[in-house]
């Protein structure tokens, strides 16, 4: 049966990297007879300029219809002065919450060819392959009440609410454990249960979920220790599962272990496995229009889409192998280019992946 894929290029380098990812998607569609139907829509600054809102109803309607969404990146300085509710990033947040994309998967995978690009010693990171599973639609980023109030003594006070219900913890737990089954079968749950009651419950529910996966090992770690361990000995982890705020911070730290943000894909899944796939980086206005952006994170997001939503692991593996092949050939965009490498443009990198896919 045909599958609907919605393409949201976004802003600045978004359309540049998306053009390369779509080339790759169309090629695997024909190589593996996937019967994909591609559609396009506006999101972020591009949507704001064209329609006055960052998430137009037409985009939301198409997103609800789609089996999977491929997103470039949104935002840029020209929209910095727009009021908060209409900022480009609000379009993205709105899409995530409207579609209930509660499970954010961020792999931190270091291609051995790029080990020298990491901020850590190559022996600490070579072969690194971590999957961070972050709860994306709950926790302190969404908890109510929230705001800034003025106390009786005239002093202002900011406040937020850190809240997780049992069912929210359970569903992200099941996602993490089922993903661990496809990997090294180890889940480390990150919390702050020595201080925060909400994460006492988190830990308790993770223990319960673990009983359904006797083949997967569960361990627990406080978030401060997890931050330390990620930069001390990152290869000890397989799957890390955590709440929204801790996951936000830890996944960015893990991303930097791999050297270039231009290499990292991500997925955000709903309860039925439908998802939005996007690179971890932003719209990089500083390099937009120069043809130098690295399209590999977006191309690898296509691979994640094939694996997690479209259930085509062989097509996903072919894309990942093609990326590795291109790196073996010494081809590099500017962000990952070192002495002795061959520097290529955004579209040359896309073409090289296509050639490697074909061979
Ligand atoms: P950024 O990720 O866009 O850029 C950070 C640095 O990394 C820049 O120097 C940039 O040139 C470089 N970089 C990023 N992607 C690259 C790529 N593919 N190839 C080569 N170099 C790359 O982060 P920022 O500068 O903090 O944010 C820029 C805009 O993007 C802001 O408006 C921000 O709100 C938005 N943003 C969007 C998303 C998203 O759409 N998911 C995520 C983060 C930031």
Short mmCIF file of C-alpha atoms and ligand atoms in Angstrom, two decimals:
data_model
loop_
_atom_site.label_atom_id
_atom_site.label_comp_id
_atom_site.label_asym_id
_atom_site.label_seq_id
_atom_site.Cartn_x
_atom_site.Cartn_y
_atom_site.Cartn_z
CA UNK A 1 0.00 0.00 0.00
CA UNK A 2 1.22 3.45 -0.87
CA UNK A 3 2.66 5.59 1.97
CA UNK A 4 2.30 9.35 2.24
CA UNK A 5 5.41 11.34 3.06
CA UNK A 6 5.09 15.05 3.82
CA UNK A 7 8.15 17.17 3.02
CA UNK A 8 8.62 20.36 5.08
CA UNK A 9 11.80 22.08 3.87
CA UNK A 10 11.58 25.02 6.34
CA UNK A 11 14.00 27.96 6.34
CA UNK A 12 17.55 28.94 5.36
CA UNK A 13 19.58 25.76 4.75
CA UNK A 14 16.36 23.72 5.18
CA UNK A 15 15.47 23.70 1.44
CA UNK A 16 19.15 23.08 0.47
CA UNK A 17 19.58 19.95 2.59
CA UNK A 18 16.03 18.79 1.86
CA UNK A 19 16.70 18.78 -1.90
CA UNK A 20 19.48 16.22 -1.33
CA UNK A 21 17.42 14.11 1.09
CA UNK A 22 14.51 14.00 -1.38
CA UNK A 23 16.88 12.85 -4.15
CA UNK A 24 17.93 9.96 -1.91
CA UNK A 25 14.35 9.20 -0.87
CA UNK A 26 13.20 9.09 -4.50
CA UNK A 27 16.09 6.81 -5.40
CA UNK A 28 15.34 4.27 -2.64
CA UNK A 29 11.66 4.51 -3.56
CA UNK A 30 12.49 3.22 -7.03
CA UNK A 31 15.27 0.81 -5.98
CA UNK A 32 13.09 -0.88 -3.34
CA UNK A 33 9.63 -0.36 -4.97
CA UNK A 34 8.34 1.46 -1.89
CA UNK A 35 5.37 3.16 -3.57
CA UNK A 36 5.82 6.48 -1.74
CA UNK A 37 3.65 9.54 -2.38
CA UNK A 38 5.54 12.77 -1.66
CA UNK A 39 3.78 16.02 -0.85
CA UNK A 40 5.18 19.41 0.24
CA UNK A 41 4.01 22.08 2.69
CA UNK A 42 5.23 25.22 4.46
CA UNK A 43 6.37 25.41 8.09
CA UNK A 44 8.22 27.99 10.19
CA UNK A 45 9.40 31.32 8.83
CA UNK A 46 8.50 30.42 5.25
CA UNK A 47 4.92 29.72 6.36
CA UNK A 48 4.79 32.87 8.47
CA UNK A 49 5.82 35.05 5.51
CA UNK A 50 3.37 33.38 3.15
CA UNK A 51 0.34 32.96 5.42
CA UNK A 52 0.88 34.94 8.64
CA UNK A 53 1.24 31.85 10.87
CA UNK A 54 4.14 29.40 11.37
CA UNK A 55 1.89 26.31 11.24
CA UNK A 56 -0.85 26.92 8.64
CA UNK A 57 -4.00 24.76 8.91
CA UNK A 58 -3.22 23.28 5.49
CA UNK A 59 0.17 22.05 6.74
CA UNK A 60 -1.38 20.57 9.88
CA UNK A 61 -4.06 18.80 7.82
CA UNK A 62 -1.44 17.30 5.48
CA UNK A 63 0.70 16.31 8.50
CA UNK A 64 -2.23 14.45 10.07
CA UNK A 65 -2.76 12.54 6.81
CA UNK A 66 0.89 11.62 6.36
CA UNK A 67 2.50 8.37 7.47
CA UNK A 68 5.77 10.21 7.99
CA UNK A 69 7.08 13.76 7.84
CA UNK A 70 10.53 14.81 6.73
CA UNK A 71 11.54 18.24 8.07
CA UNK A 72 14.56 20.42 7.23
CA UNK A 73 14.87 23.12 9.90
CA UNK A 74 13.02 26.29 10.82
CA UNK A 75 13.88 29.75 12.16
CA UNK A 76 16.21 32.62 11.53
CA UNK A 77 17.16 36.09 12.78
CA UNK A 78 14.66 37.88 10.50
CA UNK A 79 11.84 36.48 12.65
CA UNK A 80 13.48 37.23 16.03
CA UNK A 81 11.24 40.25 16.62
CA UNK A 82 7.99 38.42 15.85
CA UNK A 83 5.87 37.90 19.00
CA UNK A 84 6.46 34.59 20.78
CA UNK A 85 3.24 32.86 19.68
CA UNK A 86 4.01 33.33 15.97
CA UNK A 87 7.75 32.53 16.00
CA UNK A 88 8.87 29.88 13.46
CA UNK A 89 9.86 27.47 16.28
CA UNK A 90 6.28 27.63 17.58
CA UNK A 91 5.20 26.01 14.32
CA UNK A 92 7.47 23.07 15.02
CA UNK A 93 6.44 22.75 18.68
CA UNK A 94 2.80 22.97 17.62
CA UNK A 95 3.24 20.18 15.11
CA UNK A 96 4.95 17.94 17.70
CA UNK A 97 2.18 18.41 20.24
CA UNK A 98 -0.75 18.29 17.75
CA UNK A 99 0.53 14.97 16.43
CA UNK A 100 1.42 13.71 19.95
CA UNK A 101 4.97 12.91 18.94
CA UNK A 102 5.97 11.92 22.45
CA UNK A 103 9.05 9.82 21.72
CA UNK A 104 12.17 11.59 20.52
CA UNK A 105 14.98 9.33 19.29
CA UNK A 106 18.40 10.90 19.00
CA UNK A 107 21.19 8.55 18.04
CA UNK A 108 24.73 9.68 18.79
CA UNK A 109 26.70 7.60 16.38
CA UNK A 110 30.28 8.31 15.50
CA UNK A 111 31.42 7.14 12.10
CA UNK A 112 34.97 5.82 12.63
CA UNK A 113 36.07 7.94 9.65
CA UNK A 114 35.24 11.08 11.70
CA UNK A 115 36.66 10.02 15.08
CA UNK A 116 39.22 12.85 14.96
CA UNK A 117 36.40 15.44 14.78
CA UNK A 118 35.17 14.66 18.31
CA UNK A 119 36.08 16.87 21.24
CA UNK A 120 37.07 13.69 23.11
CA UNK A 121 40.08 11.43 22.48
CA UNK A 122 39.40 9.11 19.51
CA UNK A 123 39.77 5.97 21.69
CA UNK A 124 36.94 7.18 23.96
CA UNK A 125 34.50 7.72 21.09
CA UNK A 126 35.52 5.53 18.12
CA UNK A 127 32.57 3.23 17.43
CA UNK A 128 30.25 5.22 19.72
CA UNK A 129 26.62 4.19 19.19
CA UNK A 130 24.17 5.57 21.76
CA UNK A 131 20.44 6.07 21.36
CA UNK A 132 18.89 8.75 23.55
CA UNK A 133 15.13 8.34 23.95
CA UNK A 134 13.66 11.60 25.25
CA UNK A 135 10.05 12.16 26.33
CA UNK A 136 8.96 15.08 24.18
CA UNK A 137 5.43 16.19 25.00
CA UNK A 138 5.36 16.29 28.81
CA UNK A 139 7.45 17.20 31.84
CA UNK A 140 8.42 20.67 32.96
CA UNK A 141 8.29 22.17 29.43
CA UNK A 142 4.51 21.69 29.34
CA UNK A 143 3.47 21.44 33.03
CA UNK A 144 0.87 23.86 34.42
CA UNK A 145 0.72 26.17 36.28
CA UNK A 146 3.59 28.18 34.88
CA UNK A 147 4.43 31.84 34.59
CA UNK A 148 5.94 34.85 36.33
CA UNK A 149 3.92 36.32 39.21
CA UNK A 150 4.34 39.18 41.63
CA UNK A 151 4.37 38.22 45.29
CA UNK A 152 2.74 40.22 48.10
CA UNK A 153 6.07 41.82 48.94
CA UNK A 154 6.32 43.10 45.36
CA UNK A 155 9.08 40.68 44.32
CA UNK A 156 8.55 38.80 41.05
CA UNK A 157 8.75 35.01 41.03
CA UNK A 158 9.10 32.65 38.07
CA UNK A 159 7.61 29.17 38.35
CA UNK A 160 7.08 26.01 36.33
CA UNK A 161 5.59 22.64 37.15
CA UNK A 162 7.45 19.38 36.66
CA UNK A 163 4.78 16.74 36.18
CA UNK A 164 4.60 13.26 34.63
CA UNK A 165 1.64 10.91 34.76
CA UNK A 166 2.10 7.18 35.04
CA UNK A 167 0.82 6.58 31.49
CA UNK A 168 3.26 9.10 30.01
CA UNK A 169 6.19 7.38 31.73
CA UNK A 170 4.95 3.95 30.77
CA UNK A 171 4.66 4.68 27.03
CA UNK A 172 8.14 6.23 26.74
CA UNK A 173 9.46 3.28 28.78
CA UNK A 174 7.93 0.76 26.39
CA UNK A 175 9.38 2.64 23.41
CA UNK A 176 12.88 2.63 24.94
CA UNK A 177 12.76 -1.06 25.86
CA UNK A 178 11.45 -2.15 22.47
CA UNK A 179 14.20 -0.14 20.74
CA UNK A 180 16.83 -1.66 23.05
CA UNK A 181 15.67 -5.09 21.86
CA UNK A 182 16.84 -4.16 18.36
CA UNK A 183 20.25 -3.11 19.76
CA UNK A 184 22.48 -4.18 22.66
CA UNK A 185 19.51 -4.81 25.02
CA UNK A 186 20.55 -2.31 27.70
CA UNK A 187 18.43 0.60 28.96
CA UNK A 188 19.75 3.24 31.34
CA UNK A 189 16.96 5.38 32.80
CA UNK A 190 18.10 8.85 33.84
CA UNK A 191 16.33 10.68 36.66
CA UNK A 192 16.89 12.82 39.74
CA UNK A 193 14.99 10.63 42.16
CA UNK A 194 17.14 11.67 45.11
CA UNK A 195 15.53 15.13 44.91
CA UNK A 196 12.41 15.15 42.69
CA UNK A 197 9.30 13.10 43.53
CA UNK A 198 8.18 13.12 39.91
CA UNK A 199 11.26 11.10 39.05
CA UNK A 200 10.74 8.76 42.01
CA UNK A 201 7.57 7.76 40.15
CA UNK A 202 9.54 7.69 36.87
CA UNK A 203 11.98 5.16 38.36
CA UNK A 204 9.18 3.04 39.83
CA UNK A 205 7.33 2.83 36.49
CA UNK A 206 10.53 2.04 34.56
CA UNK A 207 11.05 -0.92 36.94
CA UNK A 208 7.52 -2.10 36.19
CA UNK A 209 7.92 -1.75 32.41
CA UNK A 210 11.22 -3.67 32.60
CA UNK A 211 9.33 -6.78 33.76
CA UNK A 212 7.82 -7.07 30.26
CA UNK A 213 11.32 -7.19 28.72
CA UNK A 214 13.27 -9.83 30.68
CA UNK A 215 15.91 -9.96 27.92
CA UNK A 216 16.74 -6.24 28.38
CA UNK A 217 18.86 -5.00 31.30
CA UNK A 218 17.68 -1.87 33.12
CA UNK A 219 19.96 0.41 35.11
CA UNK A 220 19.31 3.82 36.67
CA UNK A 221 21.50 6.89 36.85
CA UNK A 222 21.07 10.38 38.33
CA UNK A 223 21.17 13.05 35.65
CA UNK A 224 24.24 14.80 37.06
CA UNK A 225 26.19 11.53 36.96
CA UNK A 226 24.84 10.78 33.46
CA UNK A 227 26.20 14.12 32.22
CA UNK A 228 29.58 13.26 33.74
CA UNK A 229 29.62 9.70 32.39
CA UNK A 230 28.68 10.88 28.89
CA UNK A 231 31.91 12.84 28.63
CA UNK A 232 34.02 10.41 30.70
CA UNK A 233 33.13 7.04 29.13
CA UNK A 234 30.28 7.43 26.65
CA UNK A 235 30.61 3.95 25.15
CA UNK A 236 29.19 2.41 28.38
CA UNK A 237 25.66 3.37 27.20
CA UNK A 238 23.31 1.65 24.76
CA UNK A 239 19.83 3.23 25.15
CA UNK A 240 19.35 6.19 27.52
CA UNK A 241 15.74 7.02 28.39
CA UNK A 242 14.81 10.22 30.15
CA UNK A 243 12.31 13.07 30.50
CA UNK A 244 11.95 16.12 28.34
CA UNK A 245 14.32 18.59 30.02
CA UNK A 246 17.10 16.14 30.96
CA UNK A 247 16.88 14.65 27.46
CA UNK A 248 17.13 18.05 25.82
CA UNK A 249 20.42 18.75 27.59
CA UNK A 250 21.97 15.27 27.48
CA UNK A 251 21.20 14.74 23.79
CA UNK A 252 22.97 17.97 22.84
CA UNK A 253 26.00 16.97 24.90
CA UNK A 254 25.98 13.53 23.25
CA UNK A 255 25.66 15.18 19.82
CA UNK A 256 28.88 17.09 20.38
CA UNK A 257 30.74 13.86 21.19
CA UNK A 258 30.32 12.96 17.55
CA UNK A 259 32.05 16.10 16.29
CA UNK A 260 29.54 17.50 13.85
CA UNK A 261 25.94 18.40 14.32
CA UNK A 262 25.67 18.13 10.52
CA UNK A 263 25.78 14.32 10.82
CA UNK A 264 23.01 13.69 13.35
CA UNK A 265 19.47 12.62 12.46
CA UNK A 266 16.47 12.36 14.79
CA UNK A 267 12.98 10.93 14.93
CA UNK A 268 9.88 11.89 16.90
CA UNK A 269 7.29 9.12 17.08
CA UNK A 270 3.65 8.82 18.09
CA UNK A 271 2.07 5.79 19.75
CA UNK A 272 1.44 4.10 16.38
CA UNK A 273 4.99 4.57 15.12
CA UNK A 274 4.12 7.40 12.75
CA UNK A 275 6.76 10.05 12.97
CA UNK A 276 8.53 13.23 12.08
CA UNK A 277 12.15 12.91 10.99
CA UNK A 278 14.61 15.79 11.01
CA UNK A 279 18.27 16.64 11.46
CA UNK A 280 19.29 17.67 15.00
CA UNK A 281 20.71 20.95 13.80
CA UNK A 282 18.89 24.22 13.13
CA UNK A 283 18.51 26.30 9.99
CA UNK A 284 22.11 27.59 10.06
CA UNK A 285 21.40 31.09 8.66
CA UNK A 286 25.15 31.85 8.81
CA UNK A 287 25.88 29.44 5.94
CA UNK A 288 22.59 29.49 4.02
CA UNK A 289 22.69 30.03 0.26
CA UNK A 290 26.37 29.09 -0.06
CA UNK A 291 25.91 25.45 -1.02
CA UNK A 292 28.16 24.30 1.84
CA UNK A 293 25.66 22.83 4.33
CA UNK A 294 26.08 19.18 5.21
CA UNK A 295 23.02 17.23 3.99
CA UNK A 296 24.00 13.94 5.69
CA UNK A 297 21.95 14.46 8.90
CA UNK A 298 18.82 14.90 6.77
CA UNK A 299 19.75 11.96 4.52
CA UNK A 300 20.28 9.83 7.65
CA UNK A 301 16.88 11.03 8.90
CA UNK A 302 15.43 9.42 5.75
CA UNK A 303 17.12 6.18 6.83
CA UNK A 304 15.51 6.45 10.29
CA UNK A 305 12.13 7.02 8.63
CA UNK A 306 12.55 3.86 6.58
CA UNK A 307 13.51 1.89 9.67
CA UNK A 308 11.03 3.15 12.28
CA UNK A 309 7.89 4.16 10.37
CA UNK A 310 8.03 2.46 6.99
CA UNK A 311 9.51 -0.80 8.30
CA UNK A 312 12.05 -1.08 5.48
CA UNK A 313 15.25 -1.87 7.40
CA UNK A 314 17.12 -3.04 4.31
CA UNK A 315 16.56 0.29 2.53
CA UNK A 316 17.59 2.13 5.72
CA UNK A 317 20.76 0.07 5.98
CA UNK A 318 21.55 0.77 2.31
CA UNK A 319 21.45 4.53 2.93
CA UNK A 320 23.61 4.23 6.05
CA UNK A 321 26.11 2.08 4.13
CA UNK A 322 26.13 4.61 1.27
CA UNK A 323 26.95 7.43 3.72
CA UNK A 324 29.77 5.37 5.20
CA UNK A 325 31.04 4.61 1.70
CA UNK A 326 31.11 8.31 0.79
CA UNK A 327 33.07 9.08 3.98
CA UNK A 328 35.48 6.25 3.09
CA UNK A 329 36.06 7.99 -0.24
CA UNK A 330 37.26 11.03 1.75
CA UNK A 331 34.41 13.26 0.57
CA UNK A 332 33.50 15.91 3.16
CA UNK A 333 31.39 19.06 3.38
CA UNK A 334 33.14 22.02 5.01
CA UNK A 335 31.94 21.29 8.56
CA UNK A 336 33.66 17.88 8.70
CA UNK A 337 36.55 18.54 6.32
CA UNK A 338 40.11 17.98 7.58
CA UNK A 339 43.48 18.06 5.85
CA UNK A 340 43.74 15.48 3.07
CA UNK A 341 39.95 15.21 2.58
CA UNK A 342 38.13 16.21 -0.61
CA UNK A 343 35.82 19.13 0.05
CA UNK A 344 32.45 18.89 -1.67
CA UNK A 345 29.34 21.06 -1.84
CA UNK A 346 25.88 20.19 -0.50
CA UNK A 347 24.65 18.88 -3.85
CA UNK A 348 27.92 17.06 -4.64
CA UNK A 349 27.52 15.23 -1.31
CA UNK A 350 23.94 14.27 -2.22
CA UNK A 351 25.08 13.04 -5.64
CA UNK A 352 27.89 10.99 -4.06
CA UNK A 353 25.37 9.26 -1.76
CA UNK A 354 23.19 8.48 -4.81
CA UNK A 355 26.17 6.94 -6.64
CA UNK A 356 27.10 4.87 -3.58
CA UNK A 357 23.49 3.68 -3.26
CA UNK A 358 23.48 2.55 -6.86
CA UNK A 359 26.70 0.57 -6.60
P1 LIG B 1 22.20 25.77 14.10
O1 LIG B 1 22.16 24.32 14.39
O2 LIG B 1 21.36 26.25 13.00
O3 LIG B 1 23.70 26.20 13.80
C1 LIG B 1 24.76 26.05 14.75
C2 LIG B 1 26.09 25.99 13.99
O4 LIG B 1 26.18 24.74 13.30
C3 LIG B 1 26.23 27.08 12.92
O5 LIG B 1 27.57 27.51 12.88
C4 LIG B 1 25.86 26.37 11.63
O6 LIG B 1 26.48 26.93 10.49
C5 LIG B 1 26.35 24.95 11.90
N1 LIG B 1 25.52 23.96 11.20
C6 LIG B 1 24.25 23.59 11.51
N2 LIG B 1 23.80 22.70 10.64
C7 LIG B 1 24.79 22.48 9.73
C8 LIG B 1 24.92 21.68 8.58
N3 LIG B 1 23.94 20.88 8.15
N4 LIG B 1 26.08 21.73 7.89
C9 LIG B 1 27.09 22.50 8.30
N5 LIG B 1 27.03 23.30 9.40
C10 LIG B 1 25.88 23.29 10.11
O7 LIG B 1 21.82 26.51 15.47
P2 LIG B 1 21.58 28.06 15.75
O8 LIG B 1 22.56 28.88 14.97
O9 LIG B 1 21.55 28.17 17.23
O10 LIG B 1 20.11 28.34 15.22
C11 LIG B 1 19.80 28.91 13.96
C12 LIG B 1 18.29 28.94 13.80
O11 LIG B 1 17.79 27.61 13.77
C13 LIG B 1 17.57 29.63 14.95
O12 LIG B 1 16.51 30.39 14.41
C14 LIG B 1 17.05 28.48 15.79
O13 LIG B 1 15.90 28.85 16.53
C15 LIG B 1 16.74 27.47 14.72
N6 LIG B 1 16.72 26.08 15.19
C16 LIG B 1 15.83 25.25 14.60
C17 LIG B 1 15.81 23.91 14.92
C18 LIG B 1 14.83 23.03 14.22
O14 LIG B 1 14.25 23.43 13.22
N7 LIG B 1 14.63 21.81 14.67
C19 LIG B 1 16.70 23.39 15.87
C20 LIG B 1 17.65 24.25 16.43
C21 LIG B 1 17.66 25.60 16.08
#
